[in-house]
mmCIF file with all atom_site columns, C-alpha atoms in Angstrom:
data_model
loop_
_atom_site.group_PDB
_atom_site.id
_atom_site.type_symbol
_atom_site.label_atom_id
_atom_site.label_alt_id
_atom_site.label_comp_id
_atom_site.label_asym_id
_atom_site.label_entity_id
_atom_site.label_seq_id
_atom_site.pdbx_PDB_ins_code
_atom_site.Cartn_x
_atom_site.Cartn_y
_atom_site.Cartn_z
_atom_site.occupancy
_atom_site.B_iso_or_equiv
_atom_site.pdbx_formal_charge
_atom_site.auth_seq_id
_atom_site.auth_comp_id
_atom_site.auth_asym_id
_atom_site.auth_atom_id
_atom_site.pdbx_PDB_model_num
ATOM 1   C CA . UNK B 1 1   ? -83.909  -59.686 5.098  1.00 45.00 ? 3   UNK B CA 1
ATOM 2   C CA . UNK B 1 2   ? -87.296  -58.602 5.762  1.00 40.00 ? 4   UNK B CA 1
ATOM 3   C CA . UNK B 1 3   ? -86.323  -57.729 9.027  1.00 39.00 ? 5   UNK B CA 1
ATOM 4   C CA . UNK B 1 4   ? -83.733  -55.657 7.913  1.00 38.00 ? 6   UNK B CA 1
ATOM 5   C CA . UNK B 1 5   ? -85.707  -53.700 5.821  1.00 37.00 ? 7   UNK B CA 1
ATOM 6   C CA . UNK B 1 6   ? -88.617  -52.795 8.604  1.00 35.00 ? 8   UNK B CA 1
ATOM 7   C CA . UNK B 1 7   ? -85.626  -51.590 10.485 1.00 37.00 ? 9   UNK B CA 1
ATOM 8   C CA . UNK B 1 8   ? -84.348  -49.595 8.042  1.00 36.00 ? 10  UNK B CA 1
ATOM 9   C CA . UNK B 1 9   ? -87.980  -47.763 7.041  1.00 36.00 ? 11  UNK B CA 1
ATOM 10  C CA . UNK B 1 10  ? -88.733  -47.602 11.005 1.00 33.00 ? 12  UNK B CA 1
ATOM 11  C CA . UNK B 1 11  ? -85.465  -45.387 11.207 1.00 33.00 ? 13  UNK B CA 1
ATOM 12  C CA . UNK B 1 12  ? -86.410  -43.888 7.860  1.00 33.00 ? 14  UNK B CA 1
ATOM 13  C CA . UNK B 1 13  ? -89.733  -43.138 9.081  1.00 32.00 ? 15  UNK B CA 1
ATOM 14  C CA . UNK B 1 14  ? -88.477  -41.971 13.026 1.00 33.00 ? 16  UNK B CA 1
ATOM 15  C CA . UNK B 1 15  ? -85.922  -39.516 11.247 1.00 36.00 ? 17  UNK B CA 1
ATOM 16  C CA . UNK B 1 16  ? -87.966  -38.014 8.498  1.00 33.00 ? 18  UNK B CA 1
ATOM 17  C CA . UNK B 1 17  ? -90.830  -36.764 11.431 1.00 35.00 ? 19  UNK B CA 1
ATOM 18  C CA . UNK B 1 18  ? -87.280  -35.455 13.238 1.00 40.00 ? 20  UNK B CA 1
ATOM 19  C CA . UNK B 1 19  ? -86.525  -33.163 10.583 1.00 40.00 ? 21  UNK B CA 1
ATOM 20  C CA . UNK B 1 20  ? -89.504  -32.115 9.877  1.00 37.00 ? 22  UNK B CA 1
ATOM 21  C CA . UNK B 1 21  ? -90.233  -31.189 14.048 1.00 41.00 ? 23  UNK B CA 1
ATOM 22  C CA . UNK B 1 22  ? -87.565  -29.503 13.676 1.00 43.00 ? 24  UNK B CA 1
ATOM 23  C CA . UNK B 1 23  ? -87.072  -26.050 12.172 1.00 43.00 ? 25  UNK B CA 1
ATOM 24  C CA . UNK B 1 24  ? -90.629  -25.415 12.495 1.00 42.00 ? 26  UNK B CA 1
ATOM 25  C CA . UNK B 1 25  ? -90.167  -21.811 13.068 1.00 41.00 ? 27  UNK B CA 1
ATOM 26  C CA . UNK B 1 26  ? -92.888  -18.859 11.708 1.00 47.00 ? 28  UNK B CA 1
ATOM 27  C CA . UNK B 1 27  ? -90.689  -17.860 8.449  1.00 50.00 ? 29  UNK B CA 1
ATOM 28  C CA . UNK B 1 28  ? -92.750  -14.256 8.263  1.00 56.00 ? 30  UNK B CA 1
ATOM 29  C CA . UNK B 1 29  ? -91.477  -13.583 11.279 1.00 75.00 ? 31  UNK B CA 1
ATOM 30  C CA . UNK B 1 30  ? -87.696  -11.516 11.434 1.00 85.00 ? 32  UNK B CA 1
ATOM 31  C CA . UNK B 1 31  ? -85.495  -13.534 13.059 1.00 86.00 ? 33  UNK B CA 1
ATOM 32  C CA . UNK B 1 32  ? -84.104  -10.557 15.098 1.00 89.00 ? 34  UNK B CA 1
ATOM 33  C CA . UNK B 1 33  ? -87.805  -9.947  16.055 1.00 91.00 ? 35  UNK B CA 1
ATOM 34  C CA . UNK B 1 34  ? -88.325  -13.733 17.289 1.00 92.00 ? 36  UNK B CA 1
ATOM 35  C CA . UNK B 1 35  ? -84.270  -13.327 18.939 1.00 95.00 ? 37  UNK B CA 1
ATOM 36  C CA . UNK B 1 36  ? -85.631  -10.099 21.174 1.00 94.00 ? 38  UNK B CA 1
ATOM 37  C CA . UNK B 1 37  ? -89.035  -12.007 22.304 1.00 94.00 ? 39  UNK B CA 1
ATOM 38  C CA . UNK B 1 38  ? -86.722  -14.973 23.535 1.00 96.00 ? 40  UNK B CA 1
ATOM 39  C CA . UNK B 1 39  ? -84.199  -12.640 25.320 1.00 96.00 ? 41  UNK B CA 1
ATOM 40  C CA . UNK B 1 40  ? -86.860  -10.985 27.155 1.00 96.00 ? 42  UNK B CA 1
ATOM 41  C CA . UNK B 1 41  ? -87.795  -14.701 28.578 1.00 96.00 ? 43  UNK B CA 1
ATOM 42  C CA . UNK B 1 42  ? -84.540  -15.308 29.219 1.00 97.00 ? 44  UNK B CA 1
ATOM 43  C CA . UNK B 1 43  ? -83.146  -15.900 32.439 1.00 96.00 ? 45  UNK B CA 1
ATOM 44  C CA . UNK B 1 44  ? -79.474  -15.876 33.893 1.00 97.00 ? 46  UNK B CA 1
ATOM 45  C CA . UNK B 1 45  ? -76.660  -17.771 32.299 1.00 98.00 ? 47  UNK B CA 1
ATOM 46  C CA . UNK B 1 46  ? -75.682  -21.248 33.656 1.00 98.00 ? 48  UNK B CA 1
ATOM 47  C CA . UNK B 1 47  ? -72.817  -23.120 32.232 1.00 97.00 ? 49  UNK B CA 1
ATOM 48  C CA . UNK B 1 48  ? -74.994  -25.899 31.096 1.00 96.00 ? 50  UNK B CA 1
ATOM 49  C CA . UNK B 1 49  ? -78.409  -28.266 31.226 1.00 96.00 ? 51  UNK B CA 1
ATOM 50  C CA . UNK B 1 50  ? -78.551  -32.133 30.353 1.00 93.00 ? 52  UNK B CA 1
ATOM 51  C CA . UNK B 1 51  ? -80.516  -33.783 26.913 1.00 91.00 ? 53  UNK B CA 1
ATOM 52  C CA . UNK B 1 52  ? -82.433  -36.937 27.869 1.00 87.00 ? 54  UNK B CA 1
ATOM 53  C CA . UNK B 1 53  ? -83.308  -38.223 24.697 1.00 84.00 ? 55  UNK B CA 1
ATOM 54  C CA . UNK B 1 54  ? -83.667  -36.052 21.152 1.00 85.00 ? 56  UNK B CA 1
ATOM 55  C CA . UNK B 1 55  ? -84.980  -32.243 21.350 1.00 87.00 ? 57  UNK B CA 1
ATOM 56  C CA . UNK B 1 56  ? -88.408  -31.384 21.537 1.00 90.00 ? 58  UNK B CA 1
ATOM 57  C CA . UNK B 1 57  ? -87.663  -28.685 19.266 1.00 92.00 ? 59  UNK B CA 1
ATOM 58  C CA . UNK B 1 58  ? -85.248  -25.983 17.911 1.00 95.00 ? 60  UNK B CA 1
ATOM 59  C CA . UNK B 1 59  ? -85.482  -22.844 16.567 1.00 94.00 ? 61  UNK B CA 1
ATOM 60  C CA . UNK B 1 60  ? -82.218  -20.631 14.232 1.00 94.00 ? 62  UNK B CA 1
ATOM 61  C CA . UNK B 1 61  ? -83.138  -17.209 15.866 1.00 94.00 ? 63  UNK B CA 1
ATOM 62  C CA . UNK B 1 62  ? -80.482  -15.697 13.098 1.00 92.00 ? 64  UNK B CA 1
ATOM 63  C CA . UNK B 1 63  ? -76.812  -16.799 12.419 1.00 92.00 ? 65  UNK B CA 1
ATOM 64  C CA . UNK B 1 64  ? -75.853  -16.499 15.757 1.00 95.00 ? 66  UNK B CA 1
ATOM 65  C CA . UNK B 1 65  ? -78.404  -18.111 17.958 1.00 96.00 ? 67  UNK B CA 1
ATOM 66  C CA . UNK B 1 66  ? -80.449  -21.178 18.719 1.00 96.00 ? 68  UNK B CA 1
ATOM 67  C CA . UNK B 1 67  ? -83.024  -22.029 20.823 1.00 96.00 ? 69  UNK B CA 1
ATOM 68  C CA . UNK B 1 68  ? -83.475  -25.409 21.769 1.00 96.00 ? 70  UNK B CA 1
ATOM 69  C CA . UNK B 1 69  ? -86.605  -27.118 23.630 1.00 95.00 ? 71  UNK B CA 1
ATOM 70  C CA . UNK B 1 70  ? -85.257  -30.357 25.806 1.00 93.00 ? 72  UNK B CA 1
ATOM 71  C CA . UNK B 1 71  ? -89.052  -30.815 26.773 1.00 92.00 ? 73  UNK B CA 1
ATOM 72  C CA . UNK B 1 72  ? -92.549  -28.957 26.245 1.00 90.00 ? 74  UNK B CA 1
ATOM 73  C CA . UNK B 1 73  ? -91.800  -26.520 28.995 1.00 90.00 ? 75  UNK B CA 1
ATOM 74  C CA . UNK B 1 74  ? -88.347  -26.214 29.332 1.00 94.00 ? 76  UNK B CA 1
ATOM 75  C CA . UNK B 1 75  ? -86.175  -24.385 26.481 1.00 96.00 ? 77  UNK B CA 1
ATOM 76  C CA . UNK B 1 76  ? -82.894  -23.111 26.497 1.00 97.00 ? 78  UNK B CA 1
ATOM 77  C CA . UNK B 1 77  ? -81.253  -19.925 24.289 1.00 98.00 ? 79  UNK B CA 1
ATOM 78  C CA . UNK B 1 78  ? -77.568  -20.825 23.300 1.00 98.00 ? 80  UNK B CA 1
ATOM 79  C CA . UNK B 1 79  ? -75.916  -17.660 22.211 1.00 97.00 ? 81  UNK B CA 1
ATOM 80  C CA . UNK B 1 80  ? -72.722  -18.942 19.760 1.00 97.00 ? 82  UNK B CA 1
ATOM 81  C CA . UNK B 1 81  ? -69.064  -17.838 19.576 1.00 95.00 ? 83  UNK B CA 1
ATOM 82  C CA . UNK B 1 82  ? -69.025  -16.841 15.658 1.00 92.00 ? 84  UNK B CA 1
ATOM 83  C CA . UNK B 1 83  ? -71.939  -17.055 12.766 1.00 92.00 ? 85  UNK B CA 1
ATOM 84  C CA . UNK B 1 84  ? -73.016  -20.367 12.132 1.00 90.00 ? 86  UNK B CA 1
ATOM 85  C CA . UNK B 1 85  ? -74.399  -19.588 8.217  1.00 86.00 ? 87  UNK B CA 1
ATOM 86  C CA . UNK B 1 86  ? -75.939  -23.031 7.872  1.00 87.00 ? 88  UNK B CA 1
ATOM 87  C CA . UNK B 1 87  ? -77.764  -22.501 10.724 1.00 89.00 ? 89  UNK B CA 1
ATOM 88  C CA . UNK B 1 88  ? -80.826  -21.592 8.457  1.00 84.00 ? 90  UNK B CA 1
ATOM 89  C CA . UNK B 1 89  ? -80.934  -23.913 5.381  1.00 86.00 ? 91  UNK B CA 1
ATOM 90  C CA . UNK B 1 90  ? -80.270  -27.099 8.127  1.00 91.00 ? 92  UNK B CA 1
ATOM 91  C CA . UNK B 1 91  ? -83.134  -29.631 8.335  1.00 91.00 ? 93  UNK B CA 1
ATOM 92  C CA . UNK B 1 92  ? -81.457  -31.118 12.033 1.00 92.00 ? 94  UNK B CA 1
ATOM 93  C CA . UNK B 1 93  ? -78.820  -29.941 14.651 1.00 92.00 ? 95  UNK B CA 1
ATOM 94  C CA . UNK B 1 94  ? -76.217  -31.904 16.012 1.00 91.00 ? 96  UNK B CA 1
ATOM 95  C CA . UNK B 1 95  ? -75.773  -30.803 20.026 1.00 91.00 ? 97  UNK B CA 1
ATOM 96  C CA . UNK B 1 96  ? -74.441  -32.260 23.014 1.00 83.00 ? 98  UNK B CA 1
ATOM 97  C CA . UNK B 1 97  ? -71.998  -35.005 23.760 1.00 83.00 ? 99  UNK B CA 1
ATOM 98  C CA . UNK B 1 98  ? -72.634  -38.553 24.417 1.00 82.00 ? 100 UNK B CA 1
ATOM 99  C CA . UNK B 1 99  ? -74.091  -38.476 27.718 1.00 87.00 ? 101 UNK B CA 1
ATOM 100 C CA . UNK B 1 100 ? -76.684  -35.887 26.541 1.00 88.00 ? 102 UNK B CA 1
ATOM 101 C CA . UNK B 1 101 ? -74.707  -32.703 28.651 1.00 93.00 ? 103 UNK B CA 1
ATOM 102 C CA . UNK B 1 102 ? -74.817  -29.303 26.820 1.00 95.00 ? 104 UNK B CA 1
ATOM 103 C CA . UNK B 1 103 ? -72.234  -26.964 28.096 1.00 96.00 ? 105 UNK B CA 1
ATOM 104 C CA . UNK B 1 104 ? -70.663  -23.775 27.639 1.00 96.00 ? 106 UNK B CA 1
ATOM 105 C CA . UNK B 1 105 ? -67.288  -23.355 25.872 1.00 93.00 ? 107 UNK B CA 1
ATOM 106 C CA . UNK B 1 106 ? -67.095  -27.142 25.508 1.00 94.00 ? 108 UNK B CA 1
ATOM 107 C CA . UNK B 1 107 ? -70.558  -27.848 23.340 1.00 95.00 ? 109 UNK B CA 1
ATOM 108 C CA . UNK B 1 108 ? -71.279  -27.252 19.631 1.00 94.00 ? 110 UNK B CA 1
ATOM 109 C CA . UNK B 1 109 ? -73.827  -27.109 17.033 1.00 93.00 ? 111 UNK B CA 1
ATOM 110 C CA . UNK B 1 110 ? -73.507  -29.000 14.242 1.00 92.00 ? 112 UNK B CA 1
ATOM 111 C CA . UNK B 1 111 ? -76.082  -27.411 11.668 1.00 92.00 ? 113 UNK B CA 1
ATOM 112 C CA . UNK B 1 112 ? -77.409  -30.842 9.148  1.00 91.00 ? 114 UNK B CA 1
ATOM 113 C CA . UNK B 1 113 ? -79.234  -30.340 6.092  1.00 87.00 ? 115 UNK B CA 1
ATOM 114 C CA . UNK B 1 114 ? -78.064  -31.547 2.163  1.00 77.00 ? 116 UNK B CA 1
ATOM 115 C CA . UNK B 1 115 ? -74.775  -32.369 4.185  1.00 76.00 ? 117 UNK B CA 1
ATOM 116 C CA . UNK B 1 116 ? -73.392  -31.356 7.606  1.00 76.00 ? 118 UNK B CA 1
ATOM 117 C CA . UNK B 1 117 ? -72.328  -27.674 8.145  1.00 81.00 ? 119 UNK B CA 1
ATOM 118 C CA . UNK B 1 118 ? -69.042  -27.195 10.695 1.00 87.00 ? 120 UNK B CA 1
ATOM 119 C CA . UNK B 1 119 ? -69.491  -27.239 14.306 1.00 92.00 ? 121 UNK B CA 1
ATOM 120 C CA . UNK B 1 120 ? -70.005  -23.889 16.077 1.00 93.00 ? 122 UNK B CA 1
ATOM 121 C CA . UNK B 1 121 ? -69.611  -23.417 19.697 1.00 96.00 ? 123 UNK B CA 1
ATOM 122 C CA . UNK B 1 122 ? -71.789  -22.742 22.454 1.00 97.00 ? 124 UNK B CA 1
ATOM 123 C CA . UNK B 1 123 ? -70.676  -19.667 24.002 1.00 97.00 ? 125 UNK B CA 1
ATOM 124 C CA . UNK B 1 124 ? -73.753  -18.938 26.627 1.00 98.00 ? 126 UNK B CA 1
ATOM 125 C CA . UNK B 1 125 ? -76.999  -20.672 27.494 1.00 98.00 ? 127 UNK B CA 1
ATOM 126 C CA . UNK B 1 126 ? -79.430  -19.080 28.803 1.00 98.00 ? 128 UNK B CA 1
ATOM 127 C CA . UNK B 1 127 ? -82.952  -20.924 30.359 1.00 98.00 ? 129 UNK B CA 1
ATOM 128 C CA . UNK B 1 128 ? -85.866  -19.818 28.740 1.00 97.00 ? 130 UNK B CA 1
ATOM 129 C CA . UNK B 1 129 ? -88.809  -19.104 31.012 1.00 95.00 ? 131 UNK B CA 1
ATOM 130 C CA . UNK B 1 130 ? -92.022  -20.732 29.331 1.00 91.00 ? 132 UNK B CA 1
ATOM 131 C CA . UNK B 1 131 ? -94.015  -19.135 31.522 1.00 92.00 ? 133 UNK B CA 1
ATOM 132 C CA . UNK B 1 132 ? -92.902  -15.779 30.544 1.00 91.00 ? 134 UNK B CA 1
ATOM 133 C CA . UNK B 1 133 ? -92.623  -16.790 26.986 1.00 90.00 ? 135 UNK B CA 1
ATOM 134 C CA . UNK B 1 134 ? -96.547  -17.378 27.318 1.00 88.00 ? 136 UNK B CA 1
ATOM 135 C CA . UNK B 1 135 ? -97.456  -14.232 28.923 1.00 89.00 ? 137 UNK B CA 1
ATOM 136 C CA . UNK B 1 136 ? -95.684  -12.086 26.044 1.00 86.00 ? 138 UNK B CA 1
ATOM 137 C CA . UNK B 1 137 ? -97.666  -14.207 23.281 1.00 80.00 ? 139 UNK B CA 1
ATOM 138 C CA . UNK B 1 138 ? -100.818 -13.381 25.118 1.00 78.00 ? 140 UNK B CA 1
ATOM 139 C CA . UNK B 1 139 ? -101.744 -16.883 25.875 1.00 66.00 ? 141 UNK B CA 1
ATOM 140 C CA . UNK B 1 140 ? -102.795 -18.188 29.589 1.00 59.00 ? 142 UNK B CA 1
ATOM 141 C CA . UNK B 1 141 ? -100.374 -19.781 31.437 1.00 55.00 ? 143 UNK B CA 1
ATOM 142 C CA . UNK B 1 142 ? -101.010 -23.371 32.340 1.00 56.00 ? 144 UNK B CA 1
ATOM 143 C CA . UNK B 1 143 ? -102.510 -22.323 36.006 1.00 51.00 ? 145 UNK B CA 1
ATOM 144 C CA . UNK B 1 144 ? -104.811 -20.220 35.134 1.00 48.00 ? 146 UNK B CA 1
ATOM 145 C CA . UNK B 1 145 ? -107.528 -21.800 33.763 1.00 48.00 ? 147 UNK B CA 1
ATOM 146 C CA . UNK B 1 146 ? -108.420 -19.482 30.942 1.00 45.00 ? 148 UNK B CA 1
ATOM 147 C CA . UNK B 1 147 ? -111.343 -19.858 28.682 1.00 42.00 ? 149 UNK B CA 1
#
C-alpha cells in the first residue's frame, strides 16, 4: 500500500514539473512576433525527426504552430493543417507515435489542459537552427567564448 502510494506521488510529482516545463513561453510577447523569429531560424522541410524520451520543451507560436525542443539544442517548428484553438489554454501536448517518430501528414498534436483538445495534424516540420536562433537574440553562441 505504501508502495503504491510513493508511486503514485512520484508520477504525481514527475508530471506536475512536465506541465509546468512546458508552455513556458514569454506571454508579452505576440505570438506572430515569436512565429517570425522562429521562421527566420528555420531551415528546410524534412518529413520527420525521432522523440527519445519526453520534450525538452514546447512552445504554441499562435493557433497554427508549435515549436517543439527534442533536446537543449535541437528544436523543431511543426506548421499544422487547420487551427488547433486549444493550442493556447493546454498545460501538455500529446505528439508522436509509440516509437517516438514525428512525421509529416501522419503525426498530430494533441493539445492537454482541463481535458484533452482534438488531434491536429502535422502538416510541415521544419528544424530549427539553435545557433541561428542565438545570434538573433543577441546571445553568444556556444563557441565563442563570450564574456
Amino acid at each position: 500500500m505504501c508502495t503504491l502510494f510513493l508511486r503514485h506521488r512520484a508520477f504525481a510529482v514527475l508530471a506536475a514539473g512536465l506541465l509546468a516545463a512546458g508552455a513556458t513561453a514569454a506571454q508579452d510577447v505576440d505570438p506572430e512576433q515569436r512565429l517570425a523569429r522562429y521562421q527566420r531560424a528555420a531551415g528546410e522541410p524534412v518529413q520527420g525527426f525521432r522523440l527519445f524520451g519526453a520534450l525538452n520543451h514546447w512552445e504554441a507560436l499562435g493557433q497554427a504552430h508549435v515549436v517543439v525542443w527534442a533536446r537543449p539544442a535541437e528544436a523543431y517548428l511543426l506548421g499544422l493543417d487547420t487551427p488547433c484553438p486549444d493550442l493556447a489554454k493546454a498545460r501538455a501536448i500529446g505528439l508522436g507515435d509509440q516509437q517516438g517518430r514525428v512525421e509529416v501528414r501522419s503525426s498530430s498534436i494533441t493539445a492537454i489542459g482541463d481535458v484533452a483538445g482534438l488531434p491536429c495534424r502535422v502538416q510541415t516540420i521544419q528544424p530549427v537552427d539553435a545557433e541561428a536562433l542565438r545570434a538573433l537574440d543577441g546571445q553568444p553562441s556556444e563557441g565563442s567564448g563570450g564574456t
